Short mmCIF file of C-alpha atoms in Angstrom, two decimals:
data_model
loop_
_atom_site.label_atom_id
_atom_site.label_comp_id
_atom_site.label_asym_id
_atom_site.label_seq_id
_atom_site.Cartn_x
_atom_site.Cartn_y
_atom_site.Cartn_z
CA UNK A 1 0.02 0.03 -0.09
CA UNK A 2 1.56 3.31 -0.47
CA UNK A 3 -0.38 7.21 -1.04
CA UNK A 4 -1.08 7.95 -4.04
CA UNK A 5 -0.71 11.78 -4.10
CA UNK A 6 1.45 13.81 -1.50
CA UNK A 7 -0.15 17.51 -1.12
CA UNK A 8 0.91 20.74 0.72
CA UNK A 9 -1.11 23.01 3.81
CA UNK A 10 0.19 26.83 4.36
CA UNK A 11 0.70 27.31 7.24
CA UNK A 12 1.86 31.36 7.87
CA UNK A 13 5.00 31.55 5.17
CA UNK A 14 5.72 28.17 5.73
CA UNK A 15 4.33 24.78 3.51
CA UNK A 16 4.00 21.63 5.48
CA UNK A 17 3.30 18.50 3.60
CA UNK A 18 0.84 15.79 3.87
CA UNK A 19 -0.71 12.51 2.47
CA UNK A 20 -4.49 11.27 3.45
CA UNK A 21 -4.26 7.32 3.53
CA UNK A 22 -7.66 5.22 4.08
CA UNK A 23 -11.70 5.68 4.15
CA UNK A 24 -12.51 4.81 8.08
CA UNK A 25 -15.63 6.69 9.73
CA UNK A 26 -13.17 9.06 12.19
CA UNK A 27 -10.09 10.69 11.01
CA UNK A 28 -6.61 10.33 12.94
CA UNK A 29 -3.82 12.96 12.54
CA UNK A 30 -0.99 11.40 12.63
CA UNK A 31 1.52 13.63 14.70
CA UNK A 32 5.68 12.33 14.19
CA UNK A 33 8.42 12.53 16.30
CA UNK A 34 12.25 13.95 15.97
CA UNK A 35 12.05 13.04 12.46
CA UNK A 36 10.17 12.03 9.22
CA UNK A 37 9.92 11.25 6.02
CA UNK A 38 6.31 10.50 3.73
CA UNK A 39 7.99 8.89 1.07
CA UNK A 40 10.11 7.40 2.56
CA UNK A 41 8.83 5.89 5.81
CA UNK A 42 6.70 3.55 3.13
CA UNK A 43 9.95 1.21 2.22
CA UNK A 44 10.11 0.51 5.74
CA UNK A 45 8.07 -2.96 6.40
CA UNK A 46 7.53 -2.04 10.29
CA UNK A 47 6.83 2.10 9.52
CA UNK A 48 4.37 0.63 6.60
CA UNK A 49 2.92 -1.84 8.77
CA UNK A 50 1.77 0.59 11.26
CA UNK A 51 0.01 3.14 8.33
CA UNK A 52 -1.48 0.53 7.39
CA UNK A 53 -3.19 -0.91 10.27
CA UNK A 54 -4.62 2.60 11.23
CA UNK A 55 -5.47 3.29 7.65
CA UNK A 56 -8.04 0.27 8.09
CA UNK A 57 -10.06 1.80 10.89
CA UNK A 58 -9.94 5.96 9.97
CA UNK A 59 -8.69 8.14 7.70
CA UNK A 60 -4.80 8.90 8.49
CA UNK A 61 -3.95 12.22 7.56
CA UNK A 62 0.12 11.84 7.42
CA UNK A 63 2.66 14.92 7.59
CA UNK A 64 6.12 15.95 7.43
CA UNK A 65 6.51 18.86 10.71
CA UNK A 66 8.17 21.86 9.90
CA UNK A 67 11.98 21.20 9.21
CA UNK A 68 11.47 17.66 8.26
CA UNK A 69 11.29 15.31 5.15
CA UNK A 70 9.15 17.35 2.64
CA UNK A 71 8.19 19.97 4.84
CA UNK A 72 9.90 24.31 4.46
CA UNK A 73 13.04 23.93 6.65
CA UNK A 74 13.24 26.38 9.57
CA UNK A 75 15.64 29.17 9.80
CA UNK A 76 18.49 28.08 12.53
CA UNK A 77 18.79 31.59 13.33
CA UNK A 78 14.85 32.18 14.62
CA UNK A 79 13.65 28.84 15.94
CA UNK A 80 10.13 28.31 16.20
CA UNK A 81 7.68 28.39 18.94
CA UNK A 82 6.32 24.83 20.09
CA UNK A 83 2.54 27.07 19.98
CA UNK A 84 4.35 27.76 15.92
CA UNK A 85 4.51 24.31 15.35
CA UNK A 86 1.67 22.93 16.41
CA UNK A 87 -0.41 25.40 14.26
CA UNK A 88 0.75 23.47 11.54
CA UNK A 89 -1.11 20.57 12.92
CA UNK A 90 -4.27 23.25 12.79
CA UNK A 91 -3.42 23.31 9.26
CA UNK A 92 -2.87 20.52 7.90
CA UNK A 93 -6.39 19.46 9.59
CA UNK A 94 -8.20 22.73 7.37
CA UNK A 95 -6.01 21.85 4.42
CA UNK A 96 -8.11 17.91 4.48
CA UNK A 97 -11.12 18.96 5.40
CA UNK A 98 -11.20 17.94 9.38
CA UNK A 99 -13.21 19.17 11.48
CA UNK A 100 -12.38 17.39 14.41
CA UNK A 101 -9.92 13.98 14.56
CA UNK A 102 -8.39 12.14 16.80
CA UNK A 103 -4.74 12.96 17.44
CA UNK A 104 -1.58 10.01 17.67
CA UNK A 105 1.40 12.00 19.12
CA UNK A 106 4.64 10.36 18.68
CA UNK A 107 8.13 10.92 21.24
CA UNK A 108 8.40 14.54 20.30
CA UNK A 109 5.15 14.89 18.43
CA UNK A 110 3.18 14.05 21.90
CA UNK A 111 3.93 17.69 23.14
CA UNK A 112 2.73 19.66 19.59
CA UNK A 113 -0.25 16.62 20.22
CA UNK A 114 -0.88 17.48 23.66
CA UNK A 115 -1.18 21.44 23.37
CA UNK A 116 -3.19 20.98 20.45
CA UNK A 117 -5.90 19.13 22.54
CA UNK A 118 -5.85 21.98 24.98
CA UNK A 119 -5.71 25.00 22.46
CA UNK A 120 -8.55 23.43 20.24
CA UNK A 121 -10.21 20.82 22.27
CA UNK A 122 -13.83 21.18 19.72
CA UNK A 123 -11.25 19.87 17.64
CA UNK A 124 -9.63 16.88 18.88
CA UNK A 125 -12.12 14.07 19.20
CA UNK A 126 -9.47 11.49 21.58
CA UNK A 127 -5.74 11.78 22.40
CA UNK A 128 -2.81 8.97 22.23
CA UNK A 129 0.16 9.38 22.84
CA UNK A 130 2.98 7.06 22.57
CA UNK A 131 6.49 7.64 24.03
CA UNK A 132 5.77 10.96 24.56
CA UNK A 133 7.06 13.53 27.29
CA UNK A 134 6.33 16.86 29.03
CA UNK A 135 9.91 18.01 29.33
CA UNK A 136 12.49 17.40 27.26
CA UNK A 137 15.43 17.86 29.60
CA UNK A 138 14.24 16.02 32.64
CA UNK A 139 12.82 13.18 30.48
CA UNK A 140 14.97 12.39 27.19
CA UNK A 141 18.60 13.99 27.97
CA UNK A 142 20.20 17.01 30.15
CA UNK A 143 21.81 19.50 28.85
CA UNK A 144 25.10 18.44 28.05
CA UNK A 145 24.11 15.46 26.42
CA UNK A 146 22.85 17.25 23.93
CA UNK A 147 25.33 19.48 23.23
CA UNK A 148 27.30 16.34 22.60
CA UNK A 149 24.50 15.04 20.12
CA UNK A 150 24.64 18.14 18.03
CA UNK A 151 28.20 18.37 18.11
CA UNK A 152 27.84 14.53 16.76
CA UNK A 153 25.43 15.10 14.20
CA UNK A 154 27.75 18.24 12.38
CA UNK A 155 30.31 14.60 11.83
CA UNK A 156 28.30 11.82 11.46
CA UNK A 157 25.09 12.28 10.78
CA UNK A 158 23.62 10.71 7.66
CA UNK A 159 25.37 7.77 8.22
CA UNK A 160 23.11 5.77 10.69
CA UNK A 161 24.73 6.61 13.51
CA UNK A 162 22.35 7.60 15.65
CA UNK A 163 20.63 4.65 15.69
CA UNK A 164 21.63 3.38 18.84
CA UNK A 165 20.32 6.18 20.83
CA UNK A 166 16.60 5.46 19.22
CA UNK A 167 16.33 1.34 18.45
CA UNK A 168 19.43 -0.17 19.75
CA UNK A 169 17.69 -3.64 19.10
CA UNK A 170 18.16 -2.96 15.06
CA UNK A 171 21.80 -2.34 15.28
CA UNK A 172 22.68 -5.63 13.95
CA UNK A 173 19.74 -5.84 11.18
CA UNK A 174 22.28 -4.62 8.31
CA UNK A 175 18.98 -4.29 6.30
CA UNK A 176 17.69 -1.61 8.67
CA UNK A 177 20.77 0.48 9.67
CA UNK A 178 21.11 1.13 5.93
CA UNK A 179 17.33 2.64 5.53
CA UNK A 180 18.23 4.35 8.86
CA UNK A 181 21.24 5.64 7.73
CA UNK A 182 18.93 7.04 4.42
CA UNK A 183 16.35 8.41 6.86
CA UNK A 184 18.21 10.83 8.33
CA UNK A 185 19.83 12.06 5.16
CA UNK A 186 16.43 11.96 3.75
CA UNK A 187 14.97 13.46 6.66
CA UNK A 188 16.60 16.08 7.88
CA UNK A 189 20.25 17.32 7.03
CA UNK A 190 23.01 17.84 9.97
CA UNK A 191 22.04 21.54 10.14
CA UNK A 192 18.64 20.54 10.19
CA UNK A 193 18.75 18.47 12.23
CA UNK A 194 21.01 20.36 15.17
CA UNK A 195 17.77 23.03 14.68
CA UNK A 196 15.05 20.12 15.44
CA UNK A 197 17.33 18.93 18.60
CA UNK A 198 17.50 22.64 19.78
CA UNK A 199 13.38 23.44 19.13
CA UNK A 200 12.70 20.04 20.94
CA UNK A 201 15.43 21.22 23.73
CA UNK A 202 12.57 23.89 24.59
CA UNK A 203 9.67 21.61 25.08
CA UNK A 204 8.22 22.28 28.72
CA UNK A 205 4.33 21.75 28.63
CA UNK A 206 4.03 20.38 32.42
CA UNK A 207 1.95 23.77 33.65
CA UNK A 208 -0.96 22.93 30.14
CA UNK A 209 -1.70 19.17 31.45
CA UNK A 210 -4.40 19.75 33.70
CA UNK A 211 -6.06 22.22 30.97
CA UNK A 212 -6.91 18.84 29.04
CA UNK A 213 -10.10 17.84 28.69
CA UNK A 214 -9.93 15.12 26.29
CA UNK A 215 -10.46 11.25 25.83
CA UNK A 216 -6.49 10.53 26.97
CA UNK A 217 -5.05 6.78 25.95
CA UNK A 218 -0.85 6.85 26.85
CA UNK A 219 2.00 3.58 25.55
CA UNK A 220 5.42 3.43 26.73
CA UNK A 221 7.81 0.46 26.18
CA UNK A 222 8.78 -0.77 29.68
CA UNK A 223 12.90 -0.11 28.23
CA UNK A 224 12.57 2.59 26.21
CA UNK A 225 15.73 3.79 25.66
CA UNK A 226 15.61 7.90 24.13
CA UNK A 227 12.10 8.60 26.73
CA UNK A 228 12.27 8.00 30.34
CA UNK A 229 9.46 6.14 30.87
CA UNK A 230 7.92 8.39 33.56
CA UNK A 231 7.93 10.45 31.41
CA UNK A 232 4.91 9.26 30.53
CA UNK A 233 3.52 7.76 34.02
CA UNK A 234 4.54 11.97 34.88
CA UNK A 235 1.80 12.64 31.88
CA UNK A 236 -1.27 10.32 33.78
CA UNK A 237 -0.63 11.53 36.73
CA UNK A 238 -0.96 14.90 35.31
CA UNK A 239 -3.90 15.07 32.41
CA UNK A 240 -7.53 14.63 34.06
CA UNK A 241 -8.95 10.63 33.66
CA UNK A 242 -5.51 10.04 31.16
CA UNK A 243 -5.22 5.72 31.20
CA UNK A 244 -1.40 4.64 30.28
CA UNK A 245 -0.15 1.34 28.96
CA UNK A 246 3.15 -0.25 29.29
CA UNK A 247 4.16 -3.06 27.44
CA UNK A 248 7.52 -4.47 26.76
CA UNK A 249 10.74 -3.22 24.50
CA UNK A 250 13.55 -0.50 24.52
CA UNK A 251 13.49 0.19 21.03
CA UNK A 252 11.95 3.79 20.55
CA UNK A 253 9.92 4.78 17.20
CA UNK A 254 7.02 3.74 17.08
CA UNK A 255 7.39 1.82 14.47
CA UNK A 256 9.56 -0.59 15.72
CA UNK A 257 9.20 -3.83 17.48
CA UNK A 258 5.61 -5.27 18.11
CA UNK A 259 4.19 -2.84 15.53
CA UNK A 260 0.42 -5.25 15.96
CA UNK A 261 0.32 -4.30 19.15
CA UNK A 262 0.60 -0.61 19.60
CA UNK A 263 -1.81 -0.60 16.78
CA UNK A 264 -4.59 -3.11 18.43
CA UNK A 265 -4.51 -0.93 21.63
CA UNK A 266 -5.23 2.38 19.34
CA UNK A 267 -7.97 0.81 17.52
CA UNK A 268 -9.57 -0.37 20.39
CA UNK A 269 -9.10 3.23 22.17
CA UNK A 270 -10.45 5.15 19.43
CA UNK A 271 -13.54 2.42 18.11
CA UNK A 272 -14.46 0.94 21.50
CA UNK A 273 -14.03 -2.18 19.84
CA UNK A 274 -11.24 -5.26 19.85
CA UNK A 275 -8.55 -5.31 17.05
CA UNK A 276 -10.32 -7.52 14.20
CA UNK A 277 -7.72 -10.52 13.77
CA UNK A 278 -6.17 -9.95 10.26
CA UNK A 279 -7.23 -12.17 8.11
CA UNK A 280 -4.29 -12.03 6.05
CA UNK A 281 -1.68 -13.41 8.91
CA UNK A 282 -1.07 -17.13 9.69
CA UNK A 283 0.10 -19.51 12.42
CA UNK A 284 3.80 -20.62 10.77
CA UNK A 285 7.16 -21.60 11.53
CA UNK A 286 9.95 -19.27 10.03
CA UNK A 287 12.96 -21.10 9.93
CA UNK A 288 16.09 -18.31 9.34
CA UNK A 289 19.08 -19.39 8.18
CA UNK A 290 22.82 -18.03 7.96
CA UNK A 291 26.32 -18.48 6.37
CA UNK A 292 29.84 -17.39 7.29
CA UNK A 293 32.82 -17.89 6.59
CA UNK A 294 34.78 -19.44 9.11
CA UNK A 295 37.60 -20.16 7.09
CA UNK A 296 38.50 -16.96 4.86
CA UNK A 297 37.87 -18.58 1.68
CA UNK A 298 38.50 -15.23 0.03
CA UNK A 299 35.65 -13.20 -2.30
CA UNK A 300 35.48 -15.37 -5.16
CA UNK A 301 35.55 -18.84 -3.50
CA UNK A 302 33.05 -17.78 -0.83
CA UNK A 303 31.15 -16.40 -3.44
CA UNK A 304 30.72 -19.61 -5.57
CA UNK A 305 29.99 -21.50 -2.01
CA UNK A 306 27.61 -19.04 -0.73
CA UNK A 307 25.61 -19.00 -4.00
CA UNK A 308 25.93 -22.99 -4.22
CA UNK A 309 24.71 -23.08 -0.65
CA UNK A 310 21.43 -21.03 -1.49
CA UNK A 311 20.46 -23.08 -4.13
CA UNK A 312 20.56 -26.08 -2.19
CA UNK A 313 18.58 -23.93 0.35
CA UNK A 314 15.29 -23.34 -1.93
CA UNK A 315 15.18 -26.74 -2.66
CA UNK A 316 15.72 -28.51 0.17
CA UNK A 317 12.59 -25.64 1.73
CA UNK A 318 10.15 -26.76 -1.77
CA UNK A 319 11.33 -30.73 -1.15
CA UNK A 320 10.21 -29.98 2.66
CA UNK A 321 6.61 -28.38 1.08
CA UNK A 322 8.08 -24.57 2.61
CA UNK A 323 8.03 -21.45 1.26
CA UNK A 324 10.64 -18.51 0.21
CA UNK A 325 9.44 -15.60 3.26
CA UNK A 326 12.41 -13.60 1.34
CA UNK A 327 16.42 -12.77 2.12
CA UNK A 328 17.37 -10.37 5.11
CA UNK A 329 20.50 -9.76 4.53
CA UNK A 330 22.45 -12.05 5.51
CA UNK A 331 19.49 -14.50 6.67
CA UNK A 332 17.70 -16.73 4.36
CA UNK A 333 14.20 -16.87 5.77
CA UNK A 334 11.45 -19.96 4.96
CA UNK A 335 8.45 -20.56 5.86
CA UNK A 336 6.53 -23.44 6.57
CA UNK A 337 2.80 -25.14 8.11
CA UNK A 338 4.03 -26.77 10.69
CA UNK A 339 7.60 -27.12 12.57
CA UNK A 340 8.57 -30.39 12.35
CA UNK A 341 8.85 -29.71 8.62
CA UNK A 342 11.69 -26.74 9.40
CA UNK A 343 13.10 -28.81 11.77
CA UNK A 344 14.27 -31.68 9.34
CA UNK A 345 14.48 -28.80 6.83
CA UNK A 346 17.41 -27.67 8.65
CA UNK A 347 18.59 -30.46 9.35
CA UNK A 348 19.76 -31.24 6.46
CA UNK A 349 20.28 -28.05 5.61
CA UNK A 350 23.15 -28.10 8.09
CA UNK A 351 24.82 -31.11 6.13
CA UNK A 352 24.63 -29.16 3.04
CA UNK A 353 26.45 -26.31 4.56
CA UNK A 354 28.69 -29.01 5.89
CA UNK A 355 29.58 -30.65 2.62
CA UNK A 356 30.02 -27.39 1.12
CA UNK A 357 32.55 -26.01 3.05
CA UNK A 358 30.41 -23.43 5.26
CA UNK A 359 29.27 -23.30 8.35
CA UNK A 360 25.89 -22.32 9.44
CA UNK A 361 23.34 -21.30 12.58
CA UNK A 362 19.90 -21.44 12.17
CA UNK A 363 16.56 -20.22 14.36
CA UNK A 364 13.50 -21.65 14.41
CA UNK A 365 9.81 -20.42 16.28
CA UNK A 366 6.26 -20.82 15.23
CA UNK A 367 4.10 -17.12 15.52
CA UNK A 368 2.01 -15.86 13.38
CA UNK A 369 3.12 -14.07 10.21
CA UNK A 370 1.36 -12.13 7.16
CA UNK A 371 0.63 -14.83 3.93
CA UNK A 372 1.90 -11.93 1.91
CA UNK A 373 5.38 -9.91 1.61
CA UNK A 374 8.26 -9.58 3.19
CA UNK A 375 8.98 -11.47 6.80
CA UNK A 376 8.09 -9.14 9.54
CA UNK A 377 6.21 -8.91 13.11
CA UNK A 378 7.07 -9.65 15.96
CA UNK A 379 8.16 -13.75 14.58
CA UNK A 380 10.26 -13.04 12.35
CA UNK A 381 12.55 -11.06 14.64
CA UNK A 382 12.48 -13.33 17.75
CA UNK A 383 13.46 -16.19 14.70
CA UNK A 384 16.07 -14.13 13.51
CA UNK A 385 16.94 -13.29 17.02
CA UNK A 386 17.48 -17.40 17.54
CA UNK A 387 19.69 -17.89 14.14
CA UNK A 388 21.30 -14.82 15.22
CA UNK A 389 22.04 -16.63 18.77
CA UNK A 390 23.16 -20.18 17.35
CA UNK A 391 26.05 -20.95 17.26
CA UNK A 392 28.11 -22.86 14.58
CA UNK A 393 26.14 -26.17 13.22
CA UNK A 394 23.48 -25.34 15.79
CA UNK A 395 19.76 -24.95 15.13
CA UNK A 396 17.79 -23.25 18.24
CA UNK A 397 14.80 -23.67 18.94
CA UNK A 398 11.72 -21.52 20.85
CA UNK A 399 10.38 -24.14 23.61
CA UNK A 400 6.71 -23.53 21.93
CA UNK A 401 8.40 -25.96 18.74
CA UNK A 402 9.42 -28.50 20.32
CA UNK A 403 5.82 -28.68 21.99
CA UNK A 404 4.09 -28.61 18.75
CA UNK A 405 6.61 -31.27 17.23
CA UNK A 406 5.93 -34.20 19.77
CA UNK A 407 4.78 -37.04 18.23
CA UNK A 408 6.96 -36.70 15.34
CA UNK A 409 10.67 -38.17 16.51
CA UNK A 410 12.23 -35.32 16.65
CA UNK A 411 14.92 -34.82 19.43
CA UNK A 412 15.90 -31.89 21.26
CA UNK A 413 17.54 -30.55 24.78
CA UNK A 414 17.26 -27.70 26.97
CA UNK A 415 19.49 -24.72 25.75
CA UNK A 416 18.50 -22.33 28.22
CA UNK A 417 16.97 -18.97 28.10
CA UNK A 418 17.21 -15.64 26.59
CA UNK A 419 15.97 -12.29 27.24
CA UNK A 420 14.46 -10.43 24.08
CA UNK A 421 12.78 -7.01 24.15
CA UNK A 422 10.02 -7.19 22.82
CA UNK A 423 8.76 -10.26 25.20
CA UNK A 424 7.86 -9.91 28.57
CA UNK A 425 9.62 -12.64 30.00
CA UNK A 426 12.72 -14.90 28.78
CA UNK A 427 11.91 -16.93 26.43
CA UNK A 428 12.68 -20.51 26.59
CA UNK A 429 15.16 -22.47 24.03
CA UNK A 430 16.26 -26.34 22.72
CA UNK A 431 18.15 -27.42 20.31
CA UNK A 432 18.00 -29.81 17.92
CA UNK A 433 20.05 -32.95 18.92
CA UNK A 434 22.67 -34.21 16.14
CA UNK A 435 21.20 -36.14 13.21
CA UNK A 436 18.01 -37.45 15.26
CA UNK A 437 15.69 -35.70 12.18
CA UNK A 438 16.91 -39.27 10.56
CA UNK A 439 15.51 -41.46 12.92
CA UNK A 440 11.75 -43.34 12.20
CA UNK A 441 8.70 -40.97 14.08
CA UNK A 442 7.68 -42.69 16.67
CA UNK A 443 9.68 -46.08 16.41
CA UNK A 444 10.27 -48.11 19.53
CA UNK A 445 13.74 -47.83 20.42
CA UNK A 446 15.34 -51.32 20.81
CA UNK A 447 17.44 -52.41 24.02
CA UNK A 448 21.13 -51.39 22.84
CA UNK A 449 22.38 -53.94 20.77
CA UNK A 450 26.60 -55.65 20.80
CA UNK A 451 28.31 -54.50 18.10
CA UNK A 452 28.21 -58.16 15.87
CA UNK A 453 24.64 -57.07 15.36
CA UNK A 454 26.14 -54.34 12.99
CA UNK A 455 26.70 -55.35 9.64
CA UNK A 456 30.31 -55.11 7.25
CA UNK A 457 29.48 -52.53 5.27
CA UNK A 458 27.91 -51.01 8.39
CA UNK A 459 30.57 -51.85 10.73
CA UNK A 460 33.08 -49.87 7.94
CA UNK A 461 30.85 -46.82 7.74
CA UNK A 462 30.92 -46.73 11.58
CA UNK A 463 35.00 -46.94 11.43
CA UNK A 464 35.20 -44.08 8.98
CA UNK A 465 32.77 -42.06 11.79
CA UNK A 466 35.33 -42.55 13.81
CA UNK A 467 38.34 -41.27 11.51
CA UNK A 468 36.04 -37.72 11.24
CA UNK A 469 35.21 -38.53 8.19
CA UNK A 470 31.41 -36.58 6.36
CA UNK A 471 29.14 -38.92 4.23
CA UNK A 472 30.06 -37.17 1.43
CA UNK A 473 33.65 -38.80 2.12
CA UNK A 474 32.63 -42.33 3.32
CA UNK A 475 30.52 -42.34 0.31
CA UNK A 476 34.01 -41.58 -2.61
CA UNK A 477 35.58 -44.09 -0.36
CA UNK A 478 33.31 -46.81 -0.36
CA UNK A 479 31.93 -46.47 -3.54
CA UNK A 480 28.40 -45.68 -1.88
CA UNK A 481 25.44 -42.84 -3.01
CA UNK A 482 25.76 -39.82 -0.13
CA UNK A 483 21.85 -41.26 0.20
CA UNK A 484 23.02 -44.93 0.87
CA UNK A 485 25.46 -43.76 4.01
CA UNK A 486 23.00 -42.08 5.11
CA UNK A 487 20.62 -44.18 5.65
CA UNK A 488 23.73 -46.49 7.10
CA UNK A 489 24.10 -43.39 9.48
CA UNK A 490 20.24 -43.51 10.20
CA UNK A 491 20.19 -47.54 10.85
CA UNK A 492 23.00 -47.49 13.32
CA UNK A 493 22.41 -44.64 14.89
CA UNK A 494 18.99 -46.91 15.41
CA UNK A 495 20.33 -50.07 16.15
CA UNK A 496 23.51 -48.78 18.98
CA UNK A 497 20.40 -46.73 20.20
CA UNK A 498 23.07 -43.36 20.11
CA UNK A 499 22.20 -40.12 19.24
CA UNK A 500 24.05 -38.51 17.17
CA UNK A 501 27.52 -39.38 15.07
CA UNK A 502 29.89 -38.32 17.93
CA UNK A 503 28.51 -40.65 19.65
CA UNK A 504 28.77 -43.75 17.11
CA UNK A 505 32.41 -42.74 17.15
CA UNK A 506 32.88 -43.06 20.42
CA UNK A 507 31.07 -46.67 20.34
CA UNK A 508 33.74 -47.45 17.48
CA UNK A 509 36.70 -46.77 19.52
CA UNK A 510 35.60 -48.38 22.60
CA UNK A 511 34.94 -51.29 20.95
CA UNK A 512 37.96 -51.35 18.86
CA UNK A 513 39.96 -54.31 18.62
CA UNK A 514 44.08 -53.59 17.68
CA UNK A 515 43.31 -54.65 13.65
CA UNK A 516 40.21 -51.86 14.78
CA UNK A 517 36.20 -52.69 15.12
#
């Protein structure tokens, strides 16, 4: 979804860029934070998701504040007051024919939204404040930190260097960091960014909070990296009848983190009805695979092996009934109808990586995902973080994967817990045990067998396993196909009641005679 047209409203001598999306029964004006860009925001999956959700139940009015994005810049030597900037909201409403609207103020947009509601109560249907504050220096940054921020912006603005200050949970997301750098450049110049920061530093609306007499709803993330959550607690105490909901997360921008949770809360407050389940979202298992060069192969050889692995990845995902969900930087993401298929595919991908000569790490998580479009949302981000936490050769899953895969013949071991910003509690993890995917599902295990149970060929295979050889190497030495070797390995593990190749190698060493097993 992309807005058809960008228009301009006149506010005094300044032109303010705006867009209108959706055809809901009431108007919702979105007052953005520090910087914005009406065109670029549609290119980010989280931002576009938020705007899509909001415009589904309202006529959504978007604009770039003066000094940002597509709107006119401000004179850094004659900075406008908050009252002047607040009147830009009125100008945009007049231009769009909006007589009365709900106002959503995010971050630095919250003080503007509060001032508008106090000044024009007859034009304010309701007020929603996300990550807001009443006094900049008290709840965002003290004067000395502000000066350091402005000085740094003079040399590094446009490189994405501010990202840790706003969304520390996304600094390892290569795709997002590149987008953020463009977002800086196309939203404000270094001089404009410094002017905006100085304008925001003057914000102090504490004295007028008691005059706000419209329904007010506050949302704040508990570990917000930029605005102290106490800021919204103060607002909840001072604005008559205001209600505060704190949600998990530390990334500050309203379009990062669990966007659907934020949109659900806003929709229910403004419509009086719980958000309707999105029919385009389904429960699925996401498999995130990453490969990396630990052998320092060089650009050419690494590129060849990487392309070869990607070909195998597409083939194996299709073979296991999965769908290619896309790539996210170095990550390859696939969607499956069930977790067992995802885990079995992951196990074969691990073998494929070993045989090609690259390192792999994989994460599997289950949750709601979009049926269309690139992977986005909480489920995708959790799966990506699992892949990032997984060590070389490991398949790391959320415990829910193991619970839903019960009876599939797969085996998992406990892998502890990790804390993720967007989850209220640490996530319980499990790790897929090596080669268990080869065992027949639900087949009872035999009693421990003696070495004599193995056939002559199986004894040869287990001896070569003990020598540290891969399936491909064993196949070459014994003049067999890799598929046949794989079946021999599965039978060996089944007969000897062993969990992995490593256990088979240890078994071979224990039972080896003077001339071998």
